[in-house]
Short mmCIF file of C-alpha atoms in Angstrom, two decimals:
data_model
loop_
_atom_site.label_atom_id
_atom_site.label_comp_id
_atom_site.label_asym_id
_atom_site.label_seq_id
_atom_site.Cartn_x
_atom_site.Cartn_y
_atom_site.Cartn_z
CA MET A 1 0.00 0.00 0.00
CA VAL A 2 1.38 3.39 -1.02
CA ASP A 3 -0.58 6.18 0.66
CA THR A 4 0.25 9.05 -1.70
CA PRO A 5 -0.95 12.66 -1.26
CA HIS A 6 -2.79 12.30 -4.59
CA ALA A 7 -4.70 9.24 -3.37
CA ARG A 8 -5.56 10.98 -0.09
CA SER A 9 -6.86 14.00 -1.98
CA LEU A 10 -9.03 11.83 -4.23
CA LYS A 11 -10.49 10.01 -1.20
CA ALA A 12 -11.25 13.28 0.58
CA GLN A 13 -13.09 14.57 -2.50
CA ALA A 14 -14.99 11.28 -2.80
CA ALA A 15 -15.99 11.39 0.88
CA ALA A 16 -17.33 14.92 0.42
CA LEU A 17 -19.40 13.81 -2.58
CA ALA A 18 -20.79 10.87 -0.62
CA ALA A 19 -21.77 13.19 2.22
CA GLN A 20 -23.72 15.28 -0.31
CA GLY A 21 -25.55 12.21 -1.55
CA GLN A 22 -23.74 12.10 -4.90
CA LEU A 23 -23.09 8.38 -4.71
CA GLU A 24 -22.17 7.71 -8.34
CA ALA A 25 -19.66 10.55 -8.34
CA ALA A 26 -18.28 9.41 -4.98
CA LEU A 27 -17.87 5.88 -6.32
CA ALA A 28 -15.96 7.16 -9.33
CA GLY A 29 -13.74 9.19 -7.00
CA TYR A 30 -12.89 6.23 -4.80
CA GLU A 31 -12.19 4.09 -7.87
CA ASP A 32 -9.76 6.77 -9.09
CA ALA A 33 -8.12 6.73 -5.64
CA LEU A 34 -7.74 2.94 -5.85
CA ARG A 35 -6.02 3.23 -9.21
CA ALA A 36 -3.54 5.56 -7.51
CA ASP A 37 -3.18 3.23 -4.50
CA PRO A 38 -4.45 -0.28 -5.38
CA GLY A 39 -3.63 -1.78 -2.00
CA ASP A 40 -5.60 0.70 0.10
CA PRO A 41 -8.08 -1.34 2.21
CA GLU A 42 -10.17 1.67 3.15
CA GLY A 43 -10.60 2.54 -0.51
CA HIS A 44 -11.80 -1.00 -1.29
CA GLN A 45 -14.17 -0.81 1.70
CA ARG A 46 -15.74 2.47 0.56
CA VAL A 47 -16.15 1.22 -3.00
CA ALA A 48 -17.94 -1.86 -1.69
CA GLU A 49 -20.25 0.22 0.53
CA LEU A 50 -21.16 2.58 -2.29
CA LEU A 51 -21.86 -0.29 -4.68
CA GLU A 52 -24.13 -1.85 -2.08
CA TRP A 53 -25.99 1.45 -1.52
CA LEU A 54 -26.40 1.73 -5.30
CA GLU A 55 -27.85 -1.81 -5.26
CA ARG A 56 -25.17 -3.15 -7.58
CA THR A 57 -25.11 -6.32 -5.54
CA PRO A 58 -22.76 -8.67 -7.48
CA GLU A 59 -20.15 -5.92 -7.81
CA ALA A 60 -20.53 -5.00 -4.13
CA ALA A 61 -19.96 -8.61 -3.09
CA ARG A 62 -16.74 -8.82 -5.08
CA ALA A 63 -15.61 -5.45 -3.73
CA TYR A 64 -16.16 -6.57 -0.13
CA ASP A 65 -14.13 -9.67 -0.92
CA ASP A 66 -11.31 -7.49 -2.23
CA ALA A 67 -11.58 -5.32 0.88
CA ALA A 68 -11.28 -8.40 3.12
CA LEU A 69 -8.06 -9.41 1.40
CA ALA A 70 -6.71 -5.85 1.59
CA TRP A 71 -7.47 -5.65 5.34
CA THR A 72 -5.77 -9.03 5.76
CA ARG A 73 -2.61 -7.76 4.12
CA VAL A 74 -2.37 -4.94 6.67
CA GLY A 75 -3.18 -7.26 9.57
CA ASP A 76 -6.60 -5.89 10.57
CA LEU A 77 -8.49 -9.04 11.53
CA LEU A 78 -11.80 -7.50 12.60
CA ARG A 79 -12.17 -5.39 9.46
CA ALA A 80 -11.17 -8.34 7.29
CA VAL A 81 -13.77 -10.56 8.96
CA ALA A 82 -16.47 -7.87 8.74
CA ALA A 83 -15.84 -7.42 5.01
CA THR A 84 -15.97 -11.19 4.50
CA VAL A 85 -19.28 -11.45 6.37
CA LEU A 86 -20.74 -8.61 4.29
CA SER A 87 -19.61 -10.30 1.08
CA ARG A 88 -21.17 -13.57 2.26
CA GLY A 89 -24.43 -11.75 2.98
CA LEU A 90 -24.49 -10.63 -0.64
CA ARG A 91 -23.79 -14.22 -1.75
CA GLY A 92 -20.47 -13.27 -3.24
CA ALA A 93 -17.77 -14.41 -0.82
CA ARG A 94 -15.14 -16.59 -2.47
CA PRO A 95 -14.37 -19.67 -0.31
CA GLN A 96 -10.66 -19.03 -0.66
CA THR A 97 -10.99 -15.60 0.95
CA VAL A 98 -12.00 -16.87 4.38
CA ARG A 99 -9.34 -19.56 4.03
CA THR A 100 -6.77 -16.83 3.46
CA LEU A 101 -7.98 -15.09 6.61
CA ALA A 102 -7.71 -18.35 8.56
CA GLU A 103 -4.15 -18.94 7.39
CA ARG A 104 -3.22 -15.41 8.42
CA PHE A 105 -5.08 -15.03 11.73
CA ALA A 106 -6.13 -18.41 13.18
CA LEU A 107 -4.24 -20.24 15.90
CA SER A 108 -1.23 -22.04 14.45
CA PRO A 109 -1.23 -25.86 14.68
CA GLY A 110 0.30 -26.93 17.97
CA ALA A 111 -0.01 -23.51 19.59
CA PRO A 112 -1.30 -23.47 23.21
CA ALA A 113 -4.97 -22.75 23.80
CA PRO A 114 -5.95 -19.57 25.66
CA SER A 115 -6.17 -19.75 29.44
CA LEU A 116 -7.62 -17.85 32.37
CA ALA A 117 -4.31 -16.12 33.07
CA LEU A 118 -3.96 -12.47 32.21
CA VAL A 119 -1.87 -11.43 29.23
CA PRO A 120 1.47 -10.04 30.45
CA GLU A 121 1.99 -6.35 29.80
CA GLY A 122 3.52 -5.75 26.38
CA ALA A 123 2.43 -9.14 25.02
CA ASP A 124 0.11 -9.48 22.04
CA PRO A 125 -2.99 -11.48 23.04
CA GLY A 126 -4.38 -11.47 19.51
CA VAL A 127 -8.04 -10.79 18.84
CA PRO A 128 -10.20 -12.56 21.44
CA ILE A 129 -11.89 -15.78 20.31
CA LEU A 130 -11.20 -15.32 16.59
CA SER A 131 -7.44 -15.72 16.87
CA TRP A 132 -7.72 -18.33 19.64
CA VAL A 133 -9.05 -21.18 17.47
CA GLY A 134 -7.61 -23.32 14.70
CA ARG A 135 -8.20 -22.77 11.00
CA GLU A 136 -11.24 -25.01 10.51
CA ALA A 137 -12.94 -23.59 13.59
CA PHE A 138 -12.04 -20.06 12.43
CA VAL A 139 -13.82 -20.62 9.10
CA ALA A 140 -16.92 -21.97 10.88
CA LEU A 141 -16.86 -19.11 13.38
CA VAL A 142 -16.69 -16.43 10.67
CA GLU A 143 -19.70 -18.00 8.97
CA ALA A 144 -21.64 -17.70 12.26
CA LEU A 145 -21.04 -13.96 12.72
CA GLU A 146 -23.22 -11.01 11.72
CA VAL A 147 -22.34 -7.40 10.90
CA ARG A 148 -24.39 -4.60 12.46
CA ALA A 149 -24.24 -0.88 11.59
CA PHE A 150 -25.33 1.91 13.94
CA TRP A 151 -25.63 5.67 13.70
CA PRO A 152 -24.82 8.29 16.39
CA GLY A 153 -27.29 8.15 19.25
CA GLN A 154 -28.41 4.58 18.59
CA LYS A 155 -28.16 2.08 21.44
CA VAL A 156 -26.57 -1.26 20.75
CA VAL A 157 -27.72 -2.75 24.06
CA GLU A 158 -29.97 -1.43 26.84
CA GLU A 159 -29.26 -1.88 30.54
CA GLY A 160 -31.73 -4.31 32.09
CA ALA A 161 -32.83 -5.82 28.76
CA ALA A 162 -32.35 -9.50 28.03
CA GLY A 163 -29.24 -10.27 26.02
CA ASP A 164 -27.84 -13.23 24.11
CA SER A 165 -24.84 -11.89 22.20
CA MET A 166 -21.44 -10.20 22.39
CA PHE A 167 -20.13 -7.44 20.13
CA ALA A 168 -16.77 -6.39 18.72
CA LEU A 169 -16.43 -2.78 17.62
CA VAL A 170 -14.93 -2.80 14.13
CA GLU A 171 -15.05 0.93 13.49
CA GLY A 172 -16.55 3.90 15.29
CA ARG A 173 -16.93 4.93 18.94
CA ALA A 174 -19.37 4.12 21.73
CA GLU A 175 -20.11 5.00 25.35
CA VAL A 176 -20.89 2.53 28.13
CA ALA A 177 -23.35 3.92 30.69
CA ARG A 178 -25.11 2.66 33.81
CA ARG A 179 -28.02 3.98 35.82
CA VAL A 180 -27.03 5.28 39.26
CA GLU A 181 -28.98 6.73 42.17
CA GLY A 182 -31.92 8.81 41.01
CA ASN A 183 -31.91 6.90 37.70
CA ALA A 184 -29.26 9.28 36.35
CA ARG A 185 -27.15 8.08 33.40
CA GLN A 186 -23.45 7.81 34.20
CA VAL A 187 -20.86 7.09 31.51
CA VAL A 188 -18.44 4.52 32.89
CA ALA A 189 -16.30 3.79 29.82
CA THR A 190 -15.71 4.67 26.19
CA LEU A 191 -15.05 2.09 23.49
CA GLY A 192 -13.08 2.26 20.27
CA PRO A 193 -12.19 -0.06 17.38
CA GLY A 194 -11.02 -3.49 18.48
CA GLN A 195 -12.85 -3.52 21.81
CA PHE A 196 -15.43 -6.11 22.87
CA PHE A 197 -18.48 -5.88 25.11
CA GLY A 198 -21.49 -7.97 26.14
CA GLU A 199 -19.59 -11.19 26.85
CA VAL A 200 -21.67 -11.94 29.96
CA ALA A 201 -24.85 -12.23 27.86
CA LEU A 202 -23.04 -14.52 25.42
CA VAL A 203 -22.40 -17.21 28.01
CA SER A 204 -25.24 -16.81 30.50
CA GLU A 205 -28.85 -15.74 30.54
CA GLY A 206 -29.60 -12.53 32.35
CA PRO A 207 -30.13 -8.80 31.85
CA ARG A 208 -27.60 -6.48 30.29
CA LEU A 209 -25.48 -4.84 32.99
CA ALA A 210 -25.03 -1.54 31.12
CA SER A 211 -26.18 0.39 28.06
CA VAL A 212 -23.90 0.94 25.06
CA GLU A 213 -24.66 3.86 22.73
CA VAL A 214 -22.62 4.76 19.65
CA THR A 215 -21.33 8.33 19.35
CA GLU A 216 -20.40 8.14 15.66
CA ARG A 217 -21.22 5.88 12.75
CA SER A 218 -20.13 2.44 13.90
CA VAL A 219 -19.79 -1.06 12.50
CA LEU A 220 -19.86 -4.04 14.85
CA LEU A 221 -19.50 -7.80 14.64
CA GLU A 222 -22.14 -9.68 16.62
CA PHE A 223 -21.47 -13.08 18.21
CA LYS A 224 -24.88 -14.65 18.90
CA ARG A 225 -25.23 -17.44 21.43
CA GLU A 226 -27.64 -19.45 19.27
CA HIS A 227 -25.31 -19.31 16.26
CA LEU A 228 -22.21 -20.31 18.21
CA ALA A 229 -24.14 -23.15 19.86
CA ARG A 230 -24.49 -24.77 16.44
CA LEU A 231 -20.73 -25.15 16.06
CA THR A 232 -20.71 -28.48 17.86
CA ALA A 233 -18.18 -29.87 15.41
CA HIS A 234 -15.70 -27.28 16.71
CA PRO A 235 -15.69 -27.47 20.52
CA GLU A 236 -12.61 -25.26 20.65
CA VAL A 237 -14.89 -22.29 19.84
CA ASP A 238 -16.73 -22.79 23.12
CA VAL A 239 -13.40 -23.19 24.91
CA ALA A 240 -12.22 -19.87 23.47
CA VAL A 241 -15.48 -18.12 24.42
CA GLN A 242 -15.27 -19.41 27.99
CA ALA A 243 -11.59 -18.46 28.24
CA PHE A 244 -12.36 -14.93 27.09
CA TYR A 245 -15.29 -14.62 29.51
CA ARG A 246 -13.21 -15.82 32.45
CA ARG A 247 -10.26 -13.62 31.54
CA ARG A 248 -12.46 -10.54 31.34
CA LEU A 249 -14.03 -11.26 34.73
CA VAL A 250 -10.66 -11.60 36.40
CA GLU A 251 -9.13 -8.60 34.60
CA ASN A 252 -12.08 -6.38 35.54
CA LEU A 253 -11.91 -7.53 39.15
CA LEU A 254 -8.16 -6.99 39.52
CA ARG A 255 -8.42 -3.59 37.81
CA THR A 256 -11.41 -2.15 39.68
CA SER A 257 -11.60 -3.83 43.10
CA PRO A 258 -10.11 -1.72 45.93
CA LEU A 259 -8.66 -4.98 47.22
CA PHE A 260 -6.53 -5.61 44.15
CA ASN A 261 -6.16 -2.53 41.97
CA LYS A 262 -2.94 -1.43 43.66
CA LEU A 263 -1.19 -4.77 43.29
CA SER A 264 1.81 -4.91 40.98
CA PRO A 265 1.21 -6.23 37.44
CA GLU A 266 3.43 -9.22 38.29
CA LEU A 267 1.36 -10.13 41.35
CA LYS A 268 -1.91 -9.66 39.43
CA LEU A 269 -0.61 -12.03 36.76
CA THR A 270 0.40 -14.58 39.38
CA MET A 271 -2.90 -14.36 41.24
CA SER A 272 -4.95 -14.63 38.05
CA ARG A 273 -3.57 -18.14 37.63
CA GLU A 274 -4.55 -19.09 41.19
CA PHE A 275 -8.23 -18.08 41.03
CA ASP A 276 -10.77 -20.81 40.38
CA LEU A 277 -13.84 -19.47 38.56
CA ARG A 278 -17.03 -21.34 39.46
CA ALA A 279 -20.66 -21.09 38.41
CA ILE A 280 -22.83 -21.95 41.42
CA PRO A 281 -26.58 -22.66 41.19
CA ALA A 282 -29.07 -20.96 43.51
CA GLY A 283 -29.55 -22.55 46.93
CA GLN A 284 -26.06 -24.01 47.32
CA VAL A 285 -24.06 -23.54 50.54
CA LEU A 286 -20.57 -22.09 50.03
CA LEU A 287 -19.54 -21.68 53.67
CA THR A 288 -20.95 -23.47 56.71
CA GLN A 289 -20.95 -21.90 60.14
CA GLY A 290 -18.60 -23.63 62.57
CA GLN A 291 -16.56 -25.42 59.93
CA SER A 292 -12.98 -24.60 59.06
CA GLY A 293 -12.61 -22.01 56.31
CA ASP A 294 -10.77 -23.35 53.29
CA ALA A 295 -11.07 -20.53 50.75
CA PHE A 296 -11.57 -16.83 50.09
CA TYR A 297 -14.48 -15.91 47.79
CA LEU A 298 -15.25 -12.96 45.53
CA LEU A 299 -18.78 -12.65 44.22
CA LEU A 300 -18.76 -11.65 40.54
CA ARG A 301 -22.39 -12.27 39.57
CA GLY A 302 -25.54 -12.85 41.61
CA GLN A 303 -26.48 -12.54 45.28
CA CYS A 304 -25.69 -14.62 48.36
CA LEU A 305 -27.46 -14.84 51.73
CA PRO A 306 -25.32 -15.11 54.86
CA SER A 307 -27.04 -16.33 58.00
CA LEU A 308 -26.15 -17.08 61.60
CA GLU A 309 -27.58 -19.87 63.72
CA GLN A 310 -27.84 -18.97 67.42
CA PRO A 311 -27.40 -21.49 70.26
CA SER A 312 -31.19 -21.37 70.72
CA GLY A 313 -31.60 -22.72 67.18
CA ARG A 314 -32.93 -19.42 65.77
CA THR A 315 -31.48 -18.46 62.39
CA VAL A 316 -30.62 -14.79 61.93
CA ALA A 317 -30.33 -13.33 58.41
CA LEU A 318 -27.31 -11.10 57.82
CA PRO A 319 -26.93 -8.36 55.16
CA GLU A 320 -27.07 -9.75 51.64
CA LEU A 321 -23.86 -10.15 49.68
CA ARG A 322 -23.87 -8.58 46.21
CA GLU A 323 -21.59 -8.39 43.20
CA GLY A 324 -18.13 -7.21 44.20
CA ASP A 325 -18.41 -8.42 47.82
CA VAL A 326 -15.90 -10.80 49.39
CA PHE A 327 -16.44 -13.42 52.07
CA GLY A 328 -14.55 -16.16 53.86
CA GLU A 329 -11.73 -13.79 54.80
CA ILE A 330 -12.53 -13.69 58.54
CA SER A 331 -11.91 -17.39 59.06
CA LEU A 332 -8.66 -17.26 57.10
CA LEU A 333 -7.37 -14.08 58.74
CA LEU A 334 -8.14 -15.19 62.30
CA ASP A 335 -7.57 -18.91 61.71
CA LYS A 336 -10.95 -19.66 63.26
CA PRO A 337 -14.06 -21.56 62.16
CA VAL A 338 -16.43 -19.87 59.71
CA SER A 339 -18.62 -17.36 61.58
CA ALA A 340 -21.71 -17.58 59.34
CA THR A 341 -23.27 -19.80 56.69
CA VAL A 342 -23.29 -18.36 53.16
CA ARG A 343 -25.83 -19.68 50.65
CA THR A 344 -26.41 -18.56 47.05
CA ARG A 345 -29.75 -16.78 46.65
CA THR A 346 -29.52 -16.70 42.85
CA ASP A 347 -27.33 -18.42 40.29
CA CYS A 348 -23.88 -17.00 40.99
CA VAL A 349 -20.40 -16.74 39.53
CA VAL A 350 -17.61 -16.64 42.09
CA LEU A 351 -13.86 -16.54 42.17
CA ARG A 352 -12.42 -18.92 44.75
CA LEU A 353 -8.90 -18.62 46.13
CA GLU A 354 -7.62 -21.59 48.15
CA ARG A 355 -6.35 -20.94 51.69
CA ALA A 356 -2.71 -21.61 50.72
CA ALA A 357 -2.82 -19.11 47.84
CA PHE A 358 -4.64 -16.57 50.03
CA GLU A 359 -1.93 -16.79 52.68
CA ARG A 360 0.89 -16.80 50.15
CA HIS A 361 -0.23 -13.76 48.14
CA LEU A 362 -2.66 -11.61 50.11
CA LEU A 363 -1.29 -11.87 53.63
CA SER A 364 2.16 -10.92 52.33
CA GLN A 365 0.85 -7.49 51.30
CA PRO A 366 0.76 -5.18 54.37
CA GLY A 367 -1.73 -2.69 52.95
CA LEU A 368 -3.99 -5.42 51.59
CA LYS A 369 -3.89 -7.37 54.83
CA GLY A 370 -4.94 -4.25 56.75
CA LEU A 371 -7.85 -3.61 54.38
CA LEU A 372 -9.01 -7.21 54.76
CA MET A 373 -8.79 -6.93 58.54
CA ARG A 374 -10.98 -3.80 58.49
CA MET A 375 -13.51 -5.49 56.23
CA GLY A 376 -13.53 -8.52 58.49
CA THR A 377 -14.04 -6.35 61.57
CA GLU A 378 -16.99 -4.58 59.93
CA ARG A 379 -18.49 -7.98 59.05
CA LEU A 380 -18.11 -9.17 62.65
CA GLN A 381 -19.74 -5.96 63.90
CA GLN A 382 -22.69 -6.51 61.55
CA THR A 383 -23.00 -10.07 62.84
CA ALA A 384 -22.95 -8.89 66.47
CA LYS A 385 -25.57 -6.26 65.72
CA ALA A 386 -27.83 -8.83 64.05
CA LEU A 387 -27.69 -11.02 67.14
CA PHE A 388 -29.28 -8.31 69.26
CA ILE A 389 -32.07 -7.25 66.89
#
């Protein structure tokens, strides 16, 4: 690709014509730009889009195919896949194109599968899921994806709504927002090309945890649960999805939790390998009062009900545990039996850290140990208060 000033000028003129609705003239301008710079993937992409808008379907399909190969040459996996999916939708994708993508981006034969561990700083993790499977699974996965386009102000997902898919932002920008006290909208993150969201809905039923609204014209790849479920001949796709989901949970926890966000990157990486992620059904007991504590828990999804049984046999309910809460630390810190029974109220996802790992990593950090002691003291005070209600 040779990005010459002449080619840039031609593309700028073509973009202006497209904005004015002069699609035929814009198409001619982009085609002139491609003659000046034949390897330009963006030029191929714009030609394909204009041909599709002009309803010149066979030509558009071939142009998307050319765009996919051009994006592949510059190493942009998401754009290459999106162009391939669009070409397929127009019934024009050449089988060899997706094979070329697989040879370039899929997991090499014999390469290790993704794991729960975090990616070390400076390392290239590849594109989640897509670059974590072998070539045959890659081809099947691409055929299961859909491309979605959104305009500024449109919501991709709505907080509280049911969800069943994950998205990758191919181009454009978006804001992630949650409702806070008073039902006010609070932006908690901004997303750009290459970022993923919605992975929780991909692997488990439940409401969306936040709203995502695009702030400029955006193109996204959608991974739907029902489509991925059909890829039974390629179980490594499900392995990659689960690995990505688990990695995101742990990364988010270690980045945002006041317990862990000040740990060194090396310690975070070490601890990420020690956590055991578990899905626990509603009604299951995680800790039993009076028994020896064997693990430290962090509640990632769902709610748990702690309770205390008095000598008289009366059971006292303690404050509910919600997402982000920890429990089990009192027994480990004081080396005493568990002070209360903890039972899942809903289906839950927890991170479990064995006693040995807890003592090896957390108790060696003075500041972290102090914070855990304060949290444990507050929990004991709540328990004492509940006994006298």
